[in-house]
Coordinates of C-alpha atoms in Angstrom, one line a residue:
M1 CA 128.3 116.8 29.4
S2 CA 127.9 113.4 27.9
A3 CA 127.8 112.8 24.3
P4 CA 124.4 111.7 22.9
G5 CA 123.8 107.9 22.7
P6 CA 124.0 106.0 19.3
C7 CA 120.1 105.7 19.2
R8 CA 119.3 109.4 19.9
K9 CA 119.8 112.4 17.6
A10 CA 122.1 115.1 18.8
G11 CA 120.0 117.9 20.5
S12 CA 117.0 115.7 21.2
V13 CA 115.5 115.7 24.8
A14 CA 116.4 112.6 26.7
P15 CA 113.4 110.6 27.9
P16 CA 112.7 110.2 31.5
V17 CA 114.8 107.7 33.3
L18 CA 112.8 105.0 35.4
R19 CA 114.6 104.5 38.7
V20 CA 114.7 100.9 39.8
P21 CA 114.1 100.8 43.6
N22 CA 117.3 99.8 45.3
P23 CA 116.8 96.9 47.7
F24 CA 119.4 98.5 50.1
D25 CA 116.9 101.3 50.6
Q26 CA 113.9 99.1 51.9
P27 CA 114.8 99.1 55.5
A28 CA 114.6 103.0 55.7
L29 CA 110.9 102.5 54.7
V30 CA 110.1 99.5 56.8
R31 CA 111.6 100.6 59.9
P32 CA 108.8 103.0 60.9
K33 CA 106.1 100.3 60.1
M34 CA 108.0 97.8 62.1
A35 CA 108.4 100.1 65.1
K36 CA 104.7 100.8 64.9
L37 CA 104.0 97.1 64.7
L38 CA 106.2 96.4 67.9
S39 CA 104.4 99.3 69.7
C40 CA 101.2 97.6 68.9
V41 CA 102.5 94.3 70.3
L42 CA 103.6 95.9 73.5
G43 CA 101.0 98.6 73.7
P44 CA 98.3 98.7 76.4
R45 CA 94.6 97.3 75.9
L46 CA 92.3 99.9 74.7
Y47 CA 88.8 99.8 76.2
R48 CA 87.0 102.9 75.0
V49 CA 87.1 106.1 73.0
Y50 CA 85.3 108.7 74.8
R51 CA 82.7 110.7 72.9
E52 CA 82.8 114.5 73.2
R53 CA 80.2 116.3 75.3
G54 CA 77.3 117.2 73.4
L55 CA 78.2 115.1 70.4
A56 CA 75.2 113.3 68.6
R57 CA 75.3 109.4 68.6
P58 CA 75.6 107.8 65.3
S59 CA 72.6 106.1 63.7
R60 CA 74.3 102.9 63.4
A61 CA 77.2 101.2 65.2
G62 CA 78.9 100.5 61.9
E63 CA 78.9 103.9 60.7
E64 CA 82.2 105.6 60.4
T65 CA 83.0 109.3 60.9
A66 CA 85.7 111.5 59.4
E67 CA 89.3 110.6 60.1
G68 CA 88.2 108.3 63.1
S69 CA 88.3 111.2 65.5
P70 CA 88.0 110.2 69.1
G71 CA 84.9 112.5 69.5
A72 CA 83.2 110.7 66.8
Q73 CA 82.8 107.5 68.5
D74 CA 79.5 105.7 69.6
G75 CA 78.3 108.1 72.3
S76 CA 76.6 105.4 74.4
W77 CA 78.1 104.0 77.6
E78 CA 77.5 100.5 76.5
S79 CA 79.7 100.6 73.4
Y80 CA 83.4 99.9 73.9
Y81 CA 86.2 100.2 71.6
Q82 CA 85.8 97.4 68.9
P83 CA 88.8 95.4 68.1
R84 CA 89.4 93.5 64.9
T85 CA 88.7 89.8 65.0
L86 CA 92.4 88.8 65.5
E87 CA 92.8 91.2 68.4
K88 CA 89.5 90.1 70.0
H89 CA 90.2 86.5 70.1
A90 CA 93.8 86.9 71.2
D91 CA 92.7 89.1 73.9
S92 CA 90.2 86.6 75.0
I93 CA 93.1 83.9 75.3
L94 CA 95.4 86.2 77.2
A95 CA 92.6 87.3 79.6
L96 CA 91.7 83.5 80.4
A97 CA 95.5 82.9 80.9
S98 CA 95.7 85.8 83.2
V99 CA 92.5 84.6 85.3
L100 CA 94.0 81.0 85.6
W101 CA 97.4 82.3 86.7
S102 CA 95.5 84.3 89.3
I103 CA 93.6 81.1 90.5
S104 CA 96.8 79.2 90.5
Y105 CA 98.5 81.9 92.6
Y106 CA 95.7 81.9 95.4
T107 CA 95.8 78.0 95.3
S108 CA 99.4 77.5 95.1
P109 CA 100.0 76.5 98.9
L110 CA 97.2 73.8 98.7
A111 CA 98.7 72.7 95.2
I112 CA 102.3 72.6 96.6
F113 CA 101.2 70.6 99.6
Y114 CA 99.1 68.1 97.4
L115 CA 102.0 67.6 94.8
Y116 CA 104.5 67.1 97.9
R117 CA 102.3 64.4 99.3
K118 CA 101.8 62.6 96.0
G119 CA 105.5 62.6 95.5
Y120 CA 105.6 65.0 92.4
L121 CA 108.1 67.4 93.7
T122 CA 111.0 65.6 92.4
M123 CA 113.7 66.7 89.8
S124 CA 112.6 63.8 87.3
K125 CA 108.9 65.2 87.5
V126 CA 109.9 69.1 87.8
V127 CA 112.1 69.2 84.6
P128 CA 109.3 67.9 82.2
F129 CA 106.9 70.2 84.0
S130 CA 109.3 73.2 83.3
H131 CA 109.4 72.2 79.6
Y132 CA 105.5 72.3 79.4
A133 CA 105.5 75.8 81.1
G134 CA 108.1 77.0 78.8
T135 CA 106.2 75.9 75.7
M136 CA 102.9 77.6 77.1
L137 CA 104.7 80.9 77.5
L138 CA 106.1 80.7 73.9
L139 CA 102.6 80.1 72.9
L140 CA 101.2 82.9 74.7
A141 CA 104.0 85.2 73.4
G142 CA 102.9 84.1 70.0
V143 CA 99.3 84.9 70.8
A144 CA 100.6 88.4 72.0
C145 CA 102.1 89.0 68.6
L146 CA 99.1 87.9 66.7
R147 CA 97.2 90.5 68.9
G148 CA 99.7 93.0 67.9
I149 CA 99.1 92.2 64.4
G150 CA 95.5 92.6 64.8
R151 CA 96.0 96.1 66.4
W152 CA 98.3 97.1 63.6
T153 CA 95.7 96.7 61.0
N154 CA 93.3 98.7 63.2
P155 CA 93.5 102.5 62.1
Q156 CA 91.7 103.5 65.5
Y157 CA 94.5 101.7 67.6
V158 CA 97.3 103.1 65.5
Q159 CA 96.0 106.4 66.1
F160 CA 95.7 105.9 69.8
I161 CA 99.3 104.3 70.2
T162 CA 100.6 107.2 68.4
I163 CA 99.0 109.8 70.6
L164 CA 100.2 107.6 73.5
E165 CA 103.9 107.7 72.5
D166 CA 103.7 111.4 71.8
S167 CA 102.2 111.9 75.2
H168 CA 105.4 110.0 76.7
R169 CA 107.7 111.9 74.4
I170 CA 106.4 115.4 74.2
G171 CA 103.8 115.7 77.0
T172 CA 102.2 118.8 75.9
P173 CA 98.8 119.9 77.2
E174 CA 97.3 119.4 73.7
I175 CA 98.5 116.0 73.5
K176 CA 97.3 115.0 76.9
K177 CA 94.0 116.5 76.2
K178 CA 93.9 114.1 73.1
L179 CA 94.9 111.1 75.1
A180 CA 92.3 111.9 77.8
S181 CA 89.7 110.8 75.1
Y182 CA 91.0 107.2 75.5
N183 CA 90.4 104.8 78.4
F184 CA 93.0 102.1 78.3
D185 CA 95.3 100.0 80.7
F186 CA 96.4 102.6 83.3
R187 CA 100.0 101.1 83.6
S188 CA 100.7 102.9 80.3
W189 CA 99.1 106.3 81.4
P190 CA 101.8 109.0 81.7
V191 CA 102.8 110.5 85.1
D192 CA 100.8 113.7 85.9
F193 CA 102.2 114.5 89.3
R194 CA 104.9 113.2 91.6
W195 CA 104.8 113.6 95.5
D196 CA 108.0 115.6 95.5
E197 CA 107.2 118.1 92.7
A198 CA 105.9 120.7 95.1
S199 CA 108.6 123.1 96.2
S200 CA 107.5 122.6 100.0
R201 CA 107.8 118.9 99.7
S202 CA 111.1 118.7 97.7
E203 CA 112.8 117.0 100.7
S204 CA 112.5 113.4 100.9
R205 CA 110.9 112.6 104.2
G206 CA 108.8 109.7 105.1
I207 CA 105.2 109.8 106.0
S208 CA 104.5 109.2 109.6
L209 CA 101.8 107.0 111.4
L210 CA 100.7 107.1 114.9
R211 CA 102.5 103.9 116.6
P212 CA 101.6 102.5 119.9
E213 CA 104.1 103.7 122.6
P214 CA 106.8 101.1 123.6
K215 CA 106.9 99.6 126.9
H216 CA 110.1 100.3 128.9
R217 CA 111.9 97.2 130.1
S218 CA 115.4 96.2 130.9
A219 CA 117.8 95.1 128.2
A220 CA 118.0 91.6 129.4
N221 CA 114.0 91.1 129.7
G222 CA 113.5 93.0 126.5
F223 CA 115.7 90.5 124.6
L224 CA 114.2 87.4 126.4
R225 CA 110.6 88.8 125.6
S226 CA 111.7 89.4 122.0
V227 CA 112.9 85.8 121.6
K228 CA 109.7 84.3 123.1
K229 CA 107.6 86.5 120.8
L230 CA 109.5 85.8 117.6
P231 CA 107.4 82.8 116.5
C232 CA 104.1 84.8 117.0
Q233 CA 105.6 87.7 115.1
I234 CA 106.5 85.5 112.3
V235 CA 103.0 84.2 112.2
S236 CA 101.4 87.6 112.4
Y237 CA 103.5 88.9 109.6
V238 CA 102.6 85.9 107.2
V239 CA 98.9 86.3 108.1
A240 CA 98.8 90.0 107.5
H241 CA 100.5 89.9 104.2
T242 CA 98.7 86.9 102.8
F243 CA 95.0 86.4 103.5
G244 CA 94.8 89.2 106.2
R245 CA 95.1 92.1 104.0
R246 CA 93.0 90.5 101.3
V247 CA 90.0 89.9 103.7
L248 CA 90.5 93.6 105.1
Y249 CA 90.7 95.1 101.6
P250 CA 88.8 92.5 99.3
G251 CA 88.9 95.2 96.5
S252 CA 92.5 94.4 96.0
V253 CA 91.9 90.7 94.8
Y254 CA 92.5 90.5 91.1
L255 CA 89.6 88.0 90.4
L256 CA 87.0 90.6 92.1
Q257 CA 88.4 93.4 89.9
K258 CA 88.0 91.3 86.7
A259 CA 84.5 90.7 87.7
V260 CA 83.6 94.5 88.2
M261 CA 85.6 95.8 85.3
P262 CA 82.5 96.4 83.2
M263 CA 81.0 98.5 86.0
L264 CA 84.2 100.6 86.5
L265 CA 84.4 101.2 82.6
Q266 CA 80.9 102.4 82.7
G267 CA 81.6 104.6 85.8
Q268 CA 84.6 106.1 84.3
A269 CA 82.7 106.9 81.2
R270 CA 79.9 108.6 83.0
L271 CA 82.4 110.7 85.1
V272 CA 84.2 111.8 81.8
E273 CA 81.4 112.3 79.5
E274 CA 78.9 113.7 81.8
Y275 CA 81.1 115.7 84.3
N276 CA 84.3 116.2 82.2
G277 CA 86.3 114.2 84.5
K278 CA 90.0 114.5 84.4
R279 CA 92.0 111.4 85.2
A280 CA 95.5 111.7 86.4
K281 CA 98.3 109.4 87.5
L282 CA 100.1 110.4 90.8
I283 CA 103.5 108.8 92.2
A284 CA 103.4 108.4 95.8
C285 CA 106.7 108.7 97.9
D286 CA 106.8 104.7 98.0
G287 CA 106.6 104.4 94.3
N288 CA 103.1 103.3 94.1
E289 CA 101.1 104.7 91.1
I290 CA 97.7 106.2 92.3
D291 CA 94.7 106.4 90.1
T292 CA 92.7 109.6 90.4
M293 CA 89.8 111.3 88.9
F294 CA 88.9 115.1 89.3
M295 CA 85.5 116.9 88.3
D296 CA 85.9 120.6 88.5
R297 CA 82.8 122.7 89.4
R298 CA 84.6 126.0 89.9
E299 CA 83.4 127.5 86.9
S300 CA 79.8 126.2 87.1
S301 CA 76.7 127.7 88.4
E302 CA 76.8 125.2 91.5
P303 CA 76.8 127.1 94.9
H304 CA 79.3 124.6 96.5
G305 CA 81.6 124.4 93.4
K306 CA 84.2 126.2 95.0
K307 CA 84.6 123.5 97.7
L308 CA 86.7 120.3 96.9
V309 CA 85.5 117.1 98.4
I310 CA 88.1 114.4 98.4
C311 CA 86.4 111.0 98.6
C312 CA 88.1 108.1 100.4
E313 CA 86.5 104.7 99.4
G314 CA 85.6 101.6 101.5
N315 CA 87.5 98.1 101.4
A316 CA 85.7 97.2 98.2
G317 CA 84.9 100.7 96.8
F318 CA 86.3 102.3 93.6
Y319 CA 85.9 105.8 92.7
E320 CA 84.0 104.8 89.7
V321 CA 81.3 103.0 91.7
G322 CA 81.8 104.2 95.4
C323 CA 80.7 107.1 97.4
L324 CA 82.0 109.6 95.0
P325 CA 78.6 110.3 93.2
T326 CA 77.0 111.5 96.7
P327 CA 79.1 115.0 96.8
L328 CA 79.2 115.0 93.1
D329 CA 75.4 115.0 92.6
A330 CA 75.4 117.6 95.5
G331 CA 77.2 120.1 93.3
Y332 CA 80.7 120.1 94.8
S333 CA 83.9 119.8 92.9
V334 CA 85.2 116.3 93.7
L335 CA 88.5 114.2 93.6
G336 CA 88.3 110.6 93.9
W337 CA 91.2 108.1 94.1
N338 CA 91.7 104.5 94.4
H339 CA 93.4 102.5 97.0
P340 CA 97.0 100.9 96.4
G341 CA 96.3 97.7 94.6
F342 CA 92.7 98.7 93.3
A343 CA 92.0 99.0 89.7
G344 CA 94.6 101.4 88.2
S345 CA 96.5 102.0 91.5
T346 CA 99.5 99.9 92.1
G347 CA 100.9 98.4 95.5
V348 CA 99.1 96.7 98.2
P349 CA 96.7 98.6 100.7
L350 CA 98.6 98.5 104.0
P351 CA 98.3 101.4 106.4
Q352 CA 101.6 102.8 105.5
N353 CA 101.0 102.6 101.7
E354 CA 97.4 104.2 102.4
A355 CA 99.0 107.2 104.2
N356 CA 101.6 107.7 101.2
A357 CA 98.7 107.7 98.7
M358 CA 96.5 110.0 100.6
D359 CA 99.5 112.4 101.2
V360 CA 100.2 112.6 97.5
V361 CA 96.4 112.9 96.6
I362 CA 96.5 115.9 99.2
Q363 CA 99.5 117.5 97.3
Y364 CA 98.0 117.1 94.1
A365 CA 94.8 119.0 95.1
I366 CA 96.7 121.7 96.7
H367 CA 99.7 122.2 94.3
C368 CA 98.3 121.0 90.9
L369 CA 94.6 121.7 91.1
G370 CA 95.0 124.9 92.9
F371 CA 92.7 124.5 96.0
L372 CA 93.6 126.0 99.3
P373 CA 93.6 123.6 102.4
E374 CA 90.7 125.8 103.6
D375 CA 88.6 124.8 100.7
I376 CA 89.1 121.0 101.0
V377 CA 86.6 118.8 102.7
L378 CA 87.3 115.0 103.4
Y379 CA 84.6 112.7 102.8
A380 CA 85.2 109.0 103.9
W381 CA 82.9 105.9 103.8
S382 CA 83.6 102.8 106.1
I383 CA 87.3 101.8 106.1
G384 CA 88.1 105.1 104.1
G385 CA 88.0 106.8 107.5
F386 CA 91.6 105.7 108.4
T387 CA 93.1 107.9 105.4
A388 CA 90.6 110.5 105.8
T389 CA 91.4 110.9 109.7
W390 CA 95.2 110.5 108.9
A391 CA 94.8 113.5 106.3
A392 CA 92.9 115.7 108.8
M393 CA 95.6 115.0 111.5
S394 CA 98.5 115.6 109.0
Y395 CA 96.8 118.6 107.4
P396 CA 95.1 120.6 110.2
D397 CA 94.1 123.4 107.9
I398 CA 91.6 121.3 106.1
S399 CA 88.1 122.8 106.1
A400 CA 86.2 119.9 107.4
L401 CA 85.7 115.9 107.9
V402 CA 82.8 113.8 107.2
L403 CA 82.9 110.1 108.2
D404 CA 80.1 107.8 107.0
A405 CA 79.5 104.3 108.6
S406 CA 83.1 104.5 110.0
F407 CA 84.7 103.1 113.1
D408 CA 87.1 103.9 115.9
D409 CA 89.4 100.9 115.8
L410 CA 89.8 97.8 113.8
V411 CA 90.6 95.4 116.7
P412 CA 86.9 95.0 118.0
L413 CA 85.7 94.3 114.6
A414 CA 88.4 91.7 113.6
L415 CA 87.7 89.8 117.0
K416 CA 84.1 89.6 116.0
V417 CA 84.7 87.5 113.0
M418 CA 87.5 85.3 114.4
P419 CA 87.4 82.6 116.9
D420 CA 88.2 83.3 120.7
S421 CA 91.2 80.9 120.5
C422 CA 93.1 83.3 118.0
R423 CA 92.3 86.4 120.1
G424 CA 95.9 87.1 121.0
L425 CA 97.2 86.4 117.5
V426 CA 94.4 88.7 115.9
T427 CA 95.1 91.4 118.3
T428 CA 98.8 91.4 117.7
T429 CA 98.5 91.1 114.0
V430 CA 96.2 94.0 113.7
R431 CA 98.3 96.3 116.0
Q432 CA 101.4 95.5 114.4
Y433 CA 100.5 95.6 110.6
L434 CA 96.9 96.6 110.1
N435 CA 96.5 99.1 112.7
L436 CA 93.6 101.3 111.5
N437 CA 93.2 103.7 114.8
N438 CA 90.7 105.9 113.3
G439 CA 89.6 107.4 116.8
E440 CA 93.1 108.0 117.9
Q441 CA 93.9 110.0 114.7
L442 CA 90.6 111.8 114.7
C443 CA 91.4 113.2 118.1
K444 CA 94.5 115.0 116.6
Y445 CA 92.1 117.0 114.4
Q446 CA 90.9 120.5 115.5
G447 CA 88.4 121.3 112.7
P448 CA 84.7 120.5 112.3
V449 CA 83.8 116.9 112.2
L450 CA 80.4 115.2 111.3
L451 CA 79.8 111.4 111.9
I452 CA 76.9 109.5 110.0
R453 CA 75.7 106.4 111.7
R454 CA 74.0 103.7 109.8
T455 CA 71.1 102.6 112.1
K456 CA 71.0 99.1 110.3
D457 CA 74.7 98.8 109.9
E458 CA 75.6 94.9 109.7
I459 CA 79.4 95.5 109.3
I460 CA 80.7 97.8 112.0
T461 CA 78.6 96.4 114.6
T462 CA 80.1 93.9 117.0
T463 CA 76.9 91.8 117.7
V464 CA 73.9 92.0 115.3
P465 CA 72.7 94.9 113.2
E466 CA 69.6 95.5 115.6
D467 CA 71.8 96.2 118.5
I468 CA 72.7 99.7 117.7
M469 CA 74.8 100.3 120.8
S470 CA 77.3 97.9 119.2
N471 CA 78.1 100.1 116.5
R472 CA 81.6 101.3 116.6
G473 CA 80.5 104.7 115.2
N474 CA 79.4 105.4 118.8
D475 CA 82.7 104.8 120.2
L476 CA 84.2 107.2 117.6
L477 CA 81.8 109.8 118.8
L478 CA 82.6 109.3 122.5
K479 CA 86.3 109.5 121.8
L480 CA 86.1 112.8 119.9
L481 CA 83.9 114.3 122.7
Q482 CA 85.8 112.8 125.5
H483 CA 88.9 114.4 124.0
R484 CA 87.6 117.9 123.1
Y485 CA 85.2 118.3 126.0
P486 CA 86.7 116.4 128.9
E487 CA 84.6 118.3 131.6
V488 CA 81.2 118.1 129.8
M489 CA 81.7 114.3 129.1
A490 CA 82.0 113.4 132.9
E491 CA 79.7 110.9 134.4
E492 CA 76.5 112.7 133.6
G493 CA 77.3 113.7 130.3
L494 CA 78.5 110.4 129.2
R495 CA 75.3 108.7 130.6
V496 CA 72.9 111.0 128.8
I497 CA 74.8 110.5 125.4
R498 CA 74.7 106.7 125.7
E499 CA 71.1 107.0 126.5
W500 CA 70.7 109.1 123.1
L501 CA 72.7 106.8 121.0
E502 CA 70.1 104.1 121.9
A503 CA 67.6 105.8 119.9
S504 CA 67.4 104.2 116.5
N505 CA 65.1 106.6 114.7
A506 CA 64.5 110.2 114.8
V507 CA 61.3 110.2 117.0
E508 CA 63.1 108.3 119.7
E509 CA 65.9 110.7 119.4
A510 CA 63.8 113.9 119.6
A511 CA 62.1 112.3 122.7
V512 CA 65.5 111.8 124.6
Y513 CA 66.5 115.3 123.6
S514 CA 63.3 116.9 124.7
A515 CA 63.2 114.8 128.0
Y516 CA 66.3 116.7 129.2
E517 CA 64.8 120.2 128.0
V518 CA 67.9 121.1 126.0
D519 CA 68.1 124.8 125.4
D520 CA 70.0 125.1 122.0
D521 CA 70.5 128.9 122.4
W522 CA 72.1 128.6 125.9
C523 CA 74.3 125.8 124.7
L524 CA 75.4 127.9 121.7
S525 CA 75.9 131.0 123.9
V526 CA 78.1 129.0 126.3
L527 CA 80.5 127.6 123.8
K528 CA 80.8 131.0 122.0
S529 CA 81.6 132.7 125.2
Y530 CA 84.5 130.2 126.0
R531 CA 85.9 130.5 122.6
A532 CA 85.9 134.1 122.9
E533 CA 87.8 134.1 126.1
R534 CA 90.3 131.1 125.7
G535 CA 90.6 130.5 122.1
D536 CA 89.4 127.4 120.0
H537 CA 92.3 124.9 120.7
F538 CA 90.9 121.8 122.0
P539 CA 90.6 120.2 124.5
W540 CA 88.3 122.6 126.2
S541 CA 87.7 123.0 129.9
V542 CA 84.2 124.3 129.5
G543 CA 81.7 122.7 131.9
D544 CA 84.0 122.5 134.9
D545 CA 82.2 125.0 136.8
M546 CA 78.6 123.8 135.5
T547 CA 75.9 122.0 137.3
P548 CA 75.1 118.5 136.3
E549 CA 72.0 119.5 134.5
G550 CA 74.0 122.2 132.5
R551 CA 76.6 119.4 131.5
R552 CA 73.8 117.1 130.4
Q553 CA 72.4 119.7 128.2
L554 CA 75.6 120.6 126.6
A555 CA 76.7 117.1 126.3
L556 CA 73.4 116.1 124.3
F557 CA 73.8 119.4 122.1
L558 CA 77.3 118.5 121.1
A559 CA 76.3 114.9 120.4
R560 CA 73.6 116.1 118.1
K561 CA 75.8 118.5 116.3
H562 CA 78.4 115.8 115.6
L563 CA 76.6 112.9 114.7
R564 CA 73.6 112.3 112.3
N565 CA 71.6 108.9 112.0
F566 CA 70.9 107.6 108.4
E567 CA 68.3 104.7 108.5
A568 CA 69.9 102.3 106.1
T569 CA 72.4 99.5 105.9
H570 CA 76.2 99.6 105.7
C571 CA 76.5 99.6 101.7
A572 CA 73.4 101.6 100.9
P573 CA 74.4 104.9 99.0
L574 CA 74.2 108.1 100.7
P575 CA 71.6 110.3 98.9
P576 CA 73.0 113.6 97.9
H577 CA 70.6 115.6 99.9
E578 CA 71.8 113.8 103.1
F579 CA 75.4 115.1 102.4
R580 CA 76.1 118.3 104.3
L581 CA 79.2 119.9 105.9
P582 CA 79.7 119.6 109.5
W583 CA 78.5 122.1 112.2
H584 CA 81.0 124.6 113.5
L585 CA 80.7 127.7 115.9

């Protein structure tokens, strides 16, 4: 024990010693704060903090609630996450830079051609330009750092980034439930399901598409033909992978997505806050990330809640604002997903990528959400018919298929909008790279099918909207019936169905039906008897020993059961009461 000091009496109590902070201990205190600052700089943009269901809205926007809980935020859809001033202005600058970059990307071929003609593509001109570009990148990096500082001073964002980091590091259901209260840049969303997670799909196999059968030629002729076709194939590849796929899928264009972003955020808020939607990120076999939203009605009082409807959107549709509300408002459990390259989904919407995305969506519904294939219904609008028919072909146990305003083949529609001089190039490009062969895939499916034809459709008609016989939905119906009932669809059956398809309203349709005195009960008994004797695998030979009158009746009966008219244009939403499951024996 040390001796008492000269200024203190023996036995006295020593005064408390004041510890001077050691400057070498400061990094241990600063390090967590600096790490959080870095997370704020690199973190995703936060759009909204969802309110909890049933939570009352605060009286004023500026009011704060206890501990800034996610459920205590403004309950209206019109209120977004409110960033601090520094973050707000920095976000605006970075968003403007992103839009300008997108515009420059799409106009780059013209810009390069112009600069070349003016003689600016020389080393003496390119080097100073690279210096300017480097300076702009440094300035934008500085703006991103300022945005991170603004987020760092916002307790709401700090709470969000902490939950996000815990979700990536721990990933417990409780953490993911907290994370679901936020809507942010989907690129930072943790992965919820991978295509190879299911035990039955652990093997790495590719997703197959139907391909045109190659023509048999000798080796010499085949080589010479390949050399002659090489320039055309190069042009076709360039066309398909540049403006071709963007014209076919305009929803993948970044500028369009920026324009509809407020509508997408509002649609997501409605699905999460009103229907308790569950958002998830799926990884397809090609590595693309697929953005999905699931609304579960199995525990509700809805009579159709046990059925899952998987929605396949159109070429400019998103699950937030597409055809998904139709089955949702009709009382079904619904799973929506976005095409590759649309909103939160990554990749490009080419046929192979579309099939890969659809495959992981089906796997997610079966192995993660717990639905049997027999309880899954596929509902597609317009170009979504490609992925829906592919899924029906690849998963034959799926309950039913509903195609709204869809078509049989893309080639006739592509030729409609292109000049006749490009006919060969258009056909080659579509068949090689953009082959949406819905009719061919539909004929591979054995289950119930319902086609909805828009009588005023202006998109999938090859002439004018008033010419209902040019609607490619007619060809989709004829291909399906000719495959399933080839004997019935002989000359007499085909003629009466074409006459019935010319009807543009319910009155004309009923007049054709009654003119041929179709006996529904007799037709039904014939089909049931055939199925009882020979099974239900298509194609059927029913009608081979039938009179022409009987074939006409049966053809009209089958056409009426497989196609319904809806008096509307292509993009008009289908009302919930118009959504119904297909007919089946």
